[in-house]
Amino acid sequence: MYQIGFDVGGTNLKVGAVNDDKVIVARRNVAFPKGETYQNITALMAEQVRALAQELNISAKDFKSIGVATAGSIDAAGAVILHAHNLGFHNVPMVDEMHRYFPDVPVFLANDADAAALAELHAGAFRDKKTAVLFTLGTGVGGGIILGGKMFKGGMGRGNELGHMVIQEGGPICTCGNKGCIESLCTATWLIQQGRRVIVEYPISLIHEKAEGDMNLVTAKTVIDSAKEGDTIAKDIFNTYVGHLSSAIASIAVLLDPEVVALGGGVSLAGDFLFESLRERVKEKSFFKVYHEVVPAQLGNDAGIIGAAMLARNEE
Amino acid sequence: MYQIGFDVGGTNLKVGAVNDDKVIVARRNVAFPKGETYQNITALMAEQVRALAQELNISAKDFKSIGVATAGSIDAAGAVILHAHNLGFHNVPMVDEMHRYFPDVPVFLANDADAAALAELHAGAFRDKKTAVLFTLGTGVGGGIILGGKMFKGGMGRGNELGHMVIQEGGPICTCGNKGCIESLCTATWLIQQGRRVIVEYPISLIHEKAEGDMNLVTAKTVIDSAKEGDTIAKDIFNTYVGHLSSAIASIAVLLDPEVVALGGGVSLAGDFLFESLRERVKEKSFFKVYHEVVPAQLGNDAGIIGAAMLARNEE
């Protein structure tokens, strides 16, 4: 039996058929047709499902479920995409639309960060765990929470926005308008901004050298690699970053008391250099003496597809 | 049918018999016998249960349940008080002890802040709610969480320590050793410290007048009342306090998406003056547009007894 998982992002519309072993056995990837009506977009999605069925030599109505993981906010019933600005989606009745094409297949909808946590639960870093928190560290900070062995959908069904917890009152202005949110201090964006500052202020740093003195060439990796190679200024930035992130992790841990915290997204690719330093700082700040794990997320770019495919199981 | 609820604190050992309407129909209050062995203390507790039975003209074995709400930390099984420093309790097998005296009565144990939230769920500010957060603002900051209509015991059964979430990295040192925890910024203690600073620095303030220039007479109420009466310096302190508390509330709200947040403890007695200002600031900082309520807790000093009595129902 196969379950369909869609990962709908502003750049790519990805979809896969996932088998009972939680492996993606067939997949398709098309450019997200930005600017199209949602009806045209869901028609394109239905086409992908049919193509996957054909590839697997089954009928589309034999898929056990269809799950859609999307950027943006979902209604409490899990049926409508309320707002996904970078998709141009506003009040899109995704579940009804999919049902129009596949009336016999159960359809589920979730936020992509929540779905990613669910994917880790079924097939990644959260296997055999009941309570866990996933941070995705990229341009912004997203997050998904597992409680009681289920994807936590938020008390009122609006999911979580853990990136907008405040860890530094009066800190940098966040995309949401507040100051000092996790998202304003723990993103790749923050690392890039700091790296650019170095280009301007300290022309002899390794960051400057790696980016050839060009602000636009500074990435989070530039800064982290420079720190790893021992550059003093880069190490300073990196340590400050780890300070912010460890505060964020320790804060959520005292509230939810999780077994494990996993990090995904671009920044998490820094590997042991990041995780060893981070574990030490989180430990210092941990209130509970029995100490939860801090590990890399395992599913990377497939988290959305697998998590979306697992949405049906979350309702069992 | 009556359910027994104990509220075990460092000063008082309070106990009540709670009826099906969640009303305390009989109660006793004895000084907590600090320094006694736990066996002597539980013997004293058993005595109180027998006395309540006698008062109600029933046999103690007819109590439907016995619940114990205590300061300190509880083991994941909900049977042993691991550490309650101000009670002198370390690894006290409270459930077994109560069972020795009342083998036929189900016995339950919980942290007092968690129990207080459960009391609000059954008989106070959280009635008919599924998700809610209680802050108790006193010398420290405690908190209890309701998720899915049940008392949240923490992912790994260690409850929550919401007072130790960081809202101001690098802020004042907290009792836990970290800096900028909610507990270091949102307590009565913080207000008192600020008030004392005023006594030293600004001899013409209303705080100075109310406290007769004596640092030891400054209470949280002194500061709040002075702000209410328009004193500029006191208003400054009060606004800063509301800033901290609103950050704490908004942070937890983006993570848990609750229907309602309630405040208990001494500071919450400031009433509308506090709540109106607080609601406005929380609203400014809220990520979700549909806005959860911020209300006073309703059960005051009875929260522990009622919550403890309701522990049996939380397991149903």
XYZ file of C-alpha atoms in Angstrom:
632
model
C 0.000 0.000 0.000
C 1.220 3.484 -0.859
C 0.547 6.824 0.724
C 0.970 10.057 -1.210
C 2.836 12.968 0.334
C 2.982 16.464 -1.176
C 5.534 19.052 -0.107
C 4.268 22.358 -1.450
C 6.841 25.131 -1.337
C 7.257 28.458 -3.107
C 9.872 27.054 -5.494
C 9.054 23.372 -5.901
C 5.958 21.240 -5.794
C 7.284 17.871 -4.699
C 5.330 14.668 -4.333
C 6.172 11.096 -3.513
C 4.539 7.713 -3.023
C 5.637 6.257 0.313
C 5.430 2.538 1.053
C 4.669 0.742 4.330
C 8.352 0.840 5.225
C 8.168 4.633 4.959
C 10.409 4.723 1.925
C 9.688 7.009 -1.040
C 9.335 4.523 -3.919
C 8.395 7.015 -6.628
C 8.588 10.776 -6.782
C 7.954 13.789 -8.963
C 9.123 17.359 -8.742
C 7.653 20.262 -10.717
C 8.195 23.994 -10.455
C 5.527 25.624 -8.313
C 3.346 27.528 -10.794
C 3.304 30.778 -8.928
C 0.563 33.179 -9.928
C -1.777 30.455 -11.196
C -5.239 30.066 -9.628
C -5.400 27.505 -6.887
C -7.752 25.459 -9.055
C -5.055 25.186 -11.712
C -2.478 24.344 -9.102
C -4.553 21.570 -7.564
C -5.265 20.238 -11.057
C -1.504 20.038 -11.566
C -1.208 18.246 -8.218
C -3.881 15.722 -9.243
C -1.952 15.092 -12.461
C 1.134 14.192 -10.420
C -0.858 11.700 -8.365
C -2.124 10.019 -11.521
C 1.392 9.920 -12.947
C 2.677 8.242 -9.785
C -0.161 5.703 -9.923
C 0.734 4.898 -13.503
C 4.400 4.537 -12.595
C 3.440 2.101 -9.811
C 0.958 0.261 -12.027
C -2.000 0.923 -9.749
C -5.115 3.057 -9.925
C -4.961 6.441 -8.193
C -7.966 5.494 -6.069
C -5.874 2.698 -4.554
C -3.605 5.139 -2.766
C -4.289 4.700 0.927
C -4.173 8.429 1.627
C -3.050 11.761 0.240
C -1.281 14.175 2.561
C -0.350 17.753 1.777
C 2.368 19.598 3.717
C 2.408 23.283 2.947
C 4.060 26.484 4.039
C 1.724 28.860 5.826
C -1.180 28.539 8.238
C -3.898 25.893 8.256
C -7.403 26.124 9.712
C -8.174 24.244 12.911
C -10.120 21.561 11.024
C -7.036 20.803 8.913
C -8.876 21.390 5.640
C -8.075 24.912 4.412
C -4.809 26.767 3.807
C -5.612 30.119 5.420
C -2.546 32.051 4.323
C 0.649 30.969 2.620
C 2.041 34.234 1.362
C 4.918 32.852 -0.677
C 2.510 30.473 -2.454
C -0.122 33.153 -3.048
C -2.599 30.905 -1.214
C -5.394 32.507 0.798
C -8.332 30.422 2.008
C -7.586 27.562 -0.326
C -9.844 24.545 0.432
C -7.070 22.049 -0.268
C -8.785 18.973 1.176
C -12.008 19.593 -0.779
C -10.026 20.231 -3.953
C -8.119 16.953 -3.657
C -11.373 15.145 -2.892
C -12.865 16.475 -6.126
C -10.213 14.497 -7.995
C -9.944 11.510 -5.664
C -13.254 11.176 -3.827
C -12.403 7.750 -2.399
C -9.020 8.626 -0.922
C -8.700 10.207 2.547
C -6.955 13.589 2.294
C -4.982 15.347 5.048
C -3.366 18.761 5.312
C -0.700 20.150 7.644
C 1.896 22.839 8.021
C 5.232 21.713 6.577
C 7.203 22.169 9.806
C 4.682 20.055 11.719
C 4.798 17.439 8.962
C 8.602 17.387 9.096
C 8.444 16.538 12.814
C 5.977 13.767 12.023
C 8.356 12.421 9.377
C 11.168 12.293 11.949
C 8.806 10.441 14.302
C 7.989 7.733 11.769
C 11.238 7.454 9.891
C 13.976 9.615 11.403
C 15.456 11.098 14.565
C 12.287 10.701 16.639
C 11.643 6.973 16.049
C 10.394 5.282 19.225
C 10.047 8.642 20.987
C 6.882 10.118 22.438
C 7.958 13.731 22.892
C 10.291 15.669 20.679
C 10.913 19.078 19.189
C 12.225 19.845 15.700
C 13.805 23.193 14.828
C 14.361 23.985 11.158
C 17.052 26.615 10.889
C 17.031 28.364 7.550
C 16.053 31.810 6.332
C 13.533 31.678 9.176
C 13.069 29.282 12.082
C 10.240 26.789 11.895
C 9.431 24.007 14.248
C 7.338 20.939 14.820
C 6.410 19.276 18.080
C 5.620 15.661 18.959
C 3.642 15.131 22.170
C 2.334 11.805 23.370
C 3.565 10.164 20.185
C 1.447 12.449 17.984
C 2.043 15.588 15.956
C 1.026 18.514 18.180
C -1.316 20.756 16.217
C -1.466 23.607 18.731
C -4.019 23.932 21.484
C -6.491 25.672 19.186
C -5.369 23.962 15.998
C -3.121 26.727 14.758
C 0.102 24.773 15.084
C 3.095 26.361 16.724
C 5.268 29.297 15.802
C 8.220 28.485 17.968
C 10.413 30.817 15.918
C 8.488 33.697 17.464
C 9.214 32.951 21.083
C 11.159 35.831 22.620
C 14.593 34.971 23.993
C 16.083 38.458 24.009
C 13.684 41.237 24.983
C 14.656 44.397 23.153
C 16.801 42.362 20.739
C 16.867 42.660 16.929
C 13.584 43.347 15.150
C 11.981 40.160 13.862
C 10.011 39.598 10.654
C 6.879 39.459 12.856
C 7.425 42.948 14.277
C 8.510 41.862 17.759
C 12.051 42.101 19.020
C 14.420 39.318 20.023
C 12.391 36.356 18.732
C 14.204 33.075 18.103
C 13.741 33.829 14.396
C 15.649 37.095 14.737
C 18.649 35.425 16.398
C 18.935 31.773 15.324
C 18.602 31.847 11.533
C 21.059 31.463 8.702
C 20.008 35.049 7.985
C 21.487 36.203 11.309
C 24.779 34.474 10.542
C 24.875 36.064 7.097
C 24.177 39.525 8.503
C 27.006 39.137 10.997
C 29.312 37.885 8.260
C 28.503 40.905 6.114
C 29.224 43.194 9.016
C 32.671 41.616 9.206
C 33.286 42.267 5.511
C 32.692 45.951 6.199
C 34.456 46.221 9.535
C 37.345 43.741 9.536
C 38.965 43.366 6.151
C 41.541 40.865 7.381
C 39.202 38.115 8.596
C 38.892 34.681 7.038
C 35.247 35.473 6.286
C 36.464 38.336 4.136
C 38.894 36.057 2.340
C 36.377 33.262 1.703
C 33.779 35.701 0.389
C 36.381 37.525 -1.696
C 35.421 40.723 0.078
C 31.947 40.565 -1.496
C 29.060 40.917 0.960
C 26.786 39.071 -1.424
C 28.960 35.982 -1.316
C 28.687 35.570 2.453
C 26.639 32.527 3.457
C 26.006 30.900 6.827
C 28.532 28.282 5.735
C 31.186 30.969 5.125
C 30.878 32.094 8.722
C 30.728 28.605 10.225
C 33.624 27.294 8.136
C 35.728 30.318 9.097
C 34.989 29.632 12.767
C 35.836 25.967 12.295
C 39.195 26.991 10.797
C 39.946 29.091 13.850
C 39.236 32.652 12.688
C 38.799 34.684 15.869
C 36.034 36.980 14.666
C 34.100 34.125 13.094
C 34.449 32.090 16.296
C 32.994 35.009 18.201
C 29.980 35.149 15.908
C 29.566 31.391 16.005
C 29.714 31.299 19.811
C 27.122 34.051 20.051
C 24.915 32.113 17.641
C 25.278 28.950 19.717
C 24.427 31.029 22.794
C 21.140 32.141 21.209
C 20.236 28.702 19.927
C 21.035 26.999 23.232
C 18.786 29.504 25.030
C 15.985 28.699 22.607
C 16.400 24.944 23.052
C 16.726 25.102 26.842
C 13.632 27.339 27.064
C 11.435 24.977 25.112
C 12.828 22.036 27.051
C 11.730 23.407 30.437
C 8.244 23.884 29.073
C 7.721 20.615 27.192
C 10.229 18.267 28.835
C 11.084 16.460 25.569
C 13.186 13.330 25.096
C 14.982 14.748 22.099
C 15.468 18.003 20.198
C 16.474 17.749 16.540
C 17.781 20.451 14.238
C 17.136 20.558 10.530
C 17.615 23.187 7.825
C 20.772 24.554 6.251
C 22.549 25.582 9.447
C 22.266 22.068 10.888
C 24.564 20.802 8.129
C 27.492 22.298 10.079
C 27.647 18.900 11.782
C 29.614 17.981 14.897
C 31.280 21.378 15.079
C 27.853 22.858 15.762
C 26.308 20.009 17.726
C 29.180 19.461 20.165
C 29.328 23.105 21.077
C 25.566 23.324 21.248
C 25.134 20.295 23.508
C 27.585 21.754 25.970
C 25.798 25.106 26.112
C 22.327 23.544 26.322
C 23.535 21.360 29.174
C 24.766 24.431 31.083
C 21.350 26.016 30.684
C 19.232 22.937 31.321
C 16.979 23.042 34.328
C 16.240 19.329 34.412
C 19.234 17.226 35.368
C 18.325 14.314 33.132
C 19.338 15.783 29.885
C 17.502 15.441 26.563
C 19.421 14.682 23.377
C 20.271 17.320 20.769
C 20.686 15.642 17.381
C 20.566 16.419 13.660
C 17.264 15.822 11.880
C 17.626 12.855 9.533
C 15.241 13.333 6.662
C 16.482 16.525 5.048
C 14.649 17.437 1.871
C 12.415 14.371 2.081
C 10.893 15.349 5.439
C 7.957 17.172 3.813
C 6.968 14.302 1.514
C 7.326 11.604 4.176
C 5.601 13.700 6.850
C 2.700 14.499 4.518
C 2.349 10.801 3.697
C 2.292 9.985 7.434
C -0.541 12.449 8.214
C -3.114 9.671 7.812
C -1.297 7.613 10.449
C -1.287 10.549 12.855
C -5.083 10.354 12.906
C -5.180 6.622 13.651
C -18.883 11.227 47.357
C -15.895 13.164 48.624
C -12.362 13.442 47.319
C -9.479 14.442 49.573
C -7.015 17.085 48.436
C -3.776 17.915 50.264
C -1.830 21.101 49.623
C 1.593 20.534 51.172
C 3.647 23.700 51.509
C 6.619 24.737 53.596
C 4.441 26.707 56.009
C 1.048 25.009 56.016
C -0.222 21.511 55.500
C -3.736 22.089 54.195
C -6.324 19.474 53.409
C -9.937 19.519 52.309
C -12.761 17.170 51.402
C -14.181 18.182 48.024
C -17.676 17.165 46.940
C -18.983 16.293 43.465
C -19.741 19.967 42.848
C -16.024 20.658 43.434
C -16.723 22.574 46.627
C -14.553 22.165 49.742
C -17.077 20.986 52.337
C -14.649 20.423 55.192
C -11.062 21.483 55.704
C -8.146 21.386 58.102
C -4.971 23.378 58.296
C -1.958 22.486 60.429
C 1.536 23.919 60.543
C 3.924 21.924 58.369
C 6.108 20.043 60.882
C 9.404 20.965 59.322
C 12.328 18.791 60.353
C 10.168 15.750 61.195
C 10.756 12.460 59.367
C 8.516 11.936 56.384
C 6.967 8.969 58.197
C 5.827 11.267 60.988
C 4.575 13.807 58.489
C 2.516 11.272 56.559
C 1.161 9.951 59.869
C 0.001 13.492 60.616
C -1.557 13.658 57.138
C -3.414 10.386 57.738
C -4.721 11.813 60.993
C -6.207 14.760 59.125
C -7.974 12.428 56.707
C -9.520 10.504 59.607
C -10.593 13.743 61.238
C -12.299 14.898 58.024
C -14.052 11.531 57.740
C -15.317 11.889 61.279
C -16.502 15.430 60.614
C -18.410 14.191 57.554
C -19.734 11.147 59.397
C -18.221 8.652 57.007
C -15.422 6.128 57.149
C -12.054 7.236 55.762
C -12.088 4.292 53.360
C -15.185 5.786 51.738
C -13.237 8.714 50.338
C -13.212 8.268 46.586
C -9.590 9.338 46.252
C -6.733 11.085 48.005
C -4.669 13.594 46.052
C -1.496 15.273 47.223
C -0.251 18.505 45.659
C 3.255 19.365 46.757
C 6.025 21.828 46.087
C 9.029 20.291 44.366
C 9.606 17.635 41.762
C 7.725 14.366 41.301
C 8.910 11.168 39.630
C 7.514 10.269 36.215
C 5.256 7.580 37.695
C 3.588 10.186 39.934
C 4.386 8.255 43.117
C 7.503 9.742 44.715
C 8.459 13.298 45.728
C 12.009 13.474 44.376
C 13.043 16.798 45.873
C 11.086 19.464 47.681
C 13.825 21.480 49.328
C 11.644 23.740 51.428
C 9.786 20.700 52.791
C 12.965 18.742 53.462
C 11.543 15.961 51.255
C 13.927 13.826 49.204
C 12.735 10.593 47.605
C 9.594 10.424 49.718
C 7.294 7.593 48.522
C 4.158 9.615 49.192
C 1.713 7.358 47.350
C 2.950 4.210 49.129
C 2.849 6.005 52.476
C -0.775 7.082 52.013
C -1.652 3.577 50.853
C -0.255 2.170 54.098
C -2.954 4.088 55.959
C -5.733 3.848 53.371
C -5.118 0.722 51.272
C -8.531 0.880 49.600
C -8.407 4.491 48.455
C -6.698 5.472 45.176
C -3.872 7.946 45.862
C -2.445 10.516 43.426
C 0.479 12.910 43.593
C 1.334 16.040 41.595
C 3.331 19.217 41.636
C 1.316 22.045 43.197
C 1.499 24.355 40.180
C 0.222 21.581 37.907
C -2.543 20.817 40.402
C -3.518 24.493 40.538
C -4.037 24.480 36.762
C -6.170 21.360 37.104
C -8.248 23.104 39.779
C -8.865 26.012 37.416
C -9.920 23.509 34.740
C -12.506 21.847 36.956
C -13.719 24.757 39.034
C -12.198 28.060 37.920
C -10.900 30.121 35.027
C -10.349 27.152 32.688
C -13.832 25.590 32.898
C -14.944 24.273 29.484
C -11.483 24.907 28.034
C -9.174 22.325 26.509
C -5.908 24.266 26.448
C -4.771 26.784 28.994
C -1.723 28.058 30.826
C -1.570 29.190 34.460
C 1.220 31.434 35.742
C 1.583 31.822 39.495
C 3.454 35.031 40.213
C 4.896 35.126 43.698
C 8.385 34.870 45.145
C 9.072 32.663 42.146
C 7.094 31.934 38.982
C 5.353 28.585 38.736
C 3.043 27.360 36.087
C 0.629 24.661 35.089
C -0.513 23.655 31.626
C -3.752 22.109 30.373
C -3.536 20.360 26.988
C -6.365 18.413 25.394
C -8.479 18.921 28.508
C -5.920 17.205 30.756
C -3.168 18.360 33.095
C 0.078 18.265 31.078
C 2.682 16.363 33.071
C 5.654 17.134 30.826
C 6.804 15.001 27.942
C 8.916 12.801 30.187
C 6.758 13.189 33.275
C 8.808 15.900 34.942
C 6.155 18.586 34.661
C 7.065 21.997 33.379
C 9.299 24.725 34.726
C 7.940 27.594 32.710
C 9.514 30.071 35.123
C 12.877 29.054 33.722
C 12.238 29.903 30.113
C 14.657 32.621 28.989
C 13.080 35.866 27.803
C 16.093 38.142 28.210
C 19.431 36.581 27.331
C 22.126 38.098 29.517
C 19.460 39.479 31.878
C 19.442 39.232 35.686
C 20.779 36.051 37.281
C 17.997 33.639 38.144
C 17.697 31.294 41.141
C 18.492 28.442 38.706
C 21.849 29.928 37.666
C 20.782 31.035 34.188
C 20.233 34.644 33.212
C 17.034 36.348 32.123
C 14.575 33.563 32.992
C 10.922 34.488 33.437
C 11.476 33.884 37.144
C 14.213 36.537 37.258
C 11.972 39.182 35.678
C 8.292 38.499 36.428
C 8.173 37.840 40.183
C 6.994 39.888 43.130
C 10.664 39.640 44.091
C 11.649 41.642 41.015
C 9.118 44.361 41.843
C 10.383 44.507 45.426
C 14.011 44.802 44.294
C 13.102 47.656 41.988
C 11.121 49.333 44.756
C 14.088 49.068 47.107
C 16.343 50.589 44.507
C 13.971 53.561 44.409
C 14.169 53.959 48.181
C 17.928 54.326 47.812
C 18.017 56.419 44.654
C 14.895 58.605 44.618
C 13.872 59.809 48.084
C 10.911 61.798 46.789
C 8.931 58.983 45.149
C 5.570 57.715 46.362
C 7.185 54.309 46.916
C 9.482 55.988 49.430
C 6.538 57.625 51.163
C 4.426 54.455 51.350
C 7.323 52.401 52.695
C 8.284 55.154 55.140
C 11.747 55.172 53.598
C 12.342 51.641 54.901
C 13.579 49.162 52.287
C 12.193 46.298 54.321
C 8.664 47.661 54.083
C 8.618 47.644 50.267
C 6.247 45.031 48.843
C 5.096 44.350 45.302
C 1.857 46.060 46.313
C 3.759 49.201 47.366
C 5.180 49.511 43.870
C 1.956 48.664 42.039
C -0.174 50.957 44.203
C 2.284 53.807 43.675
C 2.080 53.262 39.921
C -1.712 53.177 40.112
C -1.662 56.518 41.919
C 0.422 58.029 39.146
C 3.937 58.092 40.569
C 6.258 58.439 37.570
C 9.070 56.211 38.804
C 6.661 53.515 39.951
C 4.856 53.665 36.601
C 8.180 53.130 34.881
C 8.880 50.026 36.952
C 5.355 48.738 36.465
C 5.515 49.212 32.689
C 8.821 47.385 32.537
C 7.307 44.574 34.577
C 4.321 44.347 32.244
C 6.772 44.315 29.343
C 8.534 41.267 30.769
C 5.337 39.457 31.664
C 3.749 40.116 28.280
C 6.845 38.709 26.559
C 6.576 35.586 28.692
C 2.875 35.134 27.929
C 3.224 35.835 24.204
C 6.162 33.413 23.975
C 4.285 30.534 25.525
C 1.241 31.355 23.436
C 3.081 30.938 20.118
C 4.289 27.556 21.269
C 1.116 26.091 22.795
C -1.657 28.108 21.116
C -3.850 28.200 24.263
C -7.419 29.441 24.603
C -6.710 31.236 27.828
C -3.817 32.297 30.048
C -4.572 32.879 33.739
C -2.441 34.575 36.364
C -2.469 33.650 40.031
C -0.242 34.471 42.976
C 0.196 37.698 44.890
C 0.992 39.969 41.948
C -2.231 38.984 40.162
C -4.225 40.650 42.954
C -3.365 44.005 41.364
C -6.555 43.480 39.355
C -7.696 45.481 36.332
C -4.813 47.925 36.582
C -2.485 45.031 35.801
C -4.716 43.039 33.473
C -5.774 45.899 31.200
C -2.222 47.007 30.658
C -1.071 43.430 30.238
C -3.733 42.496 27.680
C -2.742 45.450 25.535
C 0.944 44.548 25.582
C 0.299 40.840 24.986
C -1.891 41.741 22.035
C 0.900 43.849 20.507
C 3.255 40.894 20.808
C 0.836 38.159 19.731
C 1.709 36.289 16.596
C -1.704 34.710 16.113
C -4.419 37.174 15.185
C -7.174 35.376 17.099
C -6.227 36.413 20.531
C -6.323 34.232 23.654
C -7.773 35.606 26.876
C -5.621 36.831 29.772
C -7.586 36.521 33.010
C -7.077 36.242 36.762
C -6.966 32.758 38.251
C -10.085 32.183 40.330
C -9.256 29.728 43.064
C -6.580 31.551 45.047
C -5.481 29.691 48.150
C -7.893 26.816 47.504
C -6.304 25.888 44.161
C -3.952 23.344 45.735
C -6.656 21.497 47.686
C -9.146 21.436 44.814
C -6.495 20.517 42.235
C -5.200 17.689 44.411
C -8.748 16.401 44.865
C -9.242 16.466 41.075
C -6.120 14.396 40.319
C -8.201 11.215 40.288
C -10.453 12.714 37.609
C -7.444 13.641 35.479
C -6.682 9.930 35.148
C -10.218 8.994 34.056
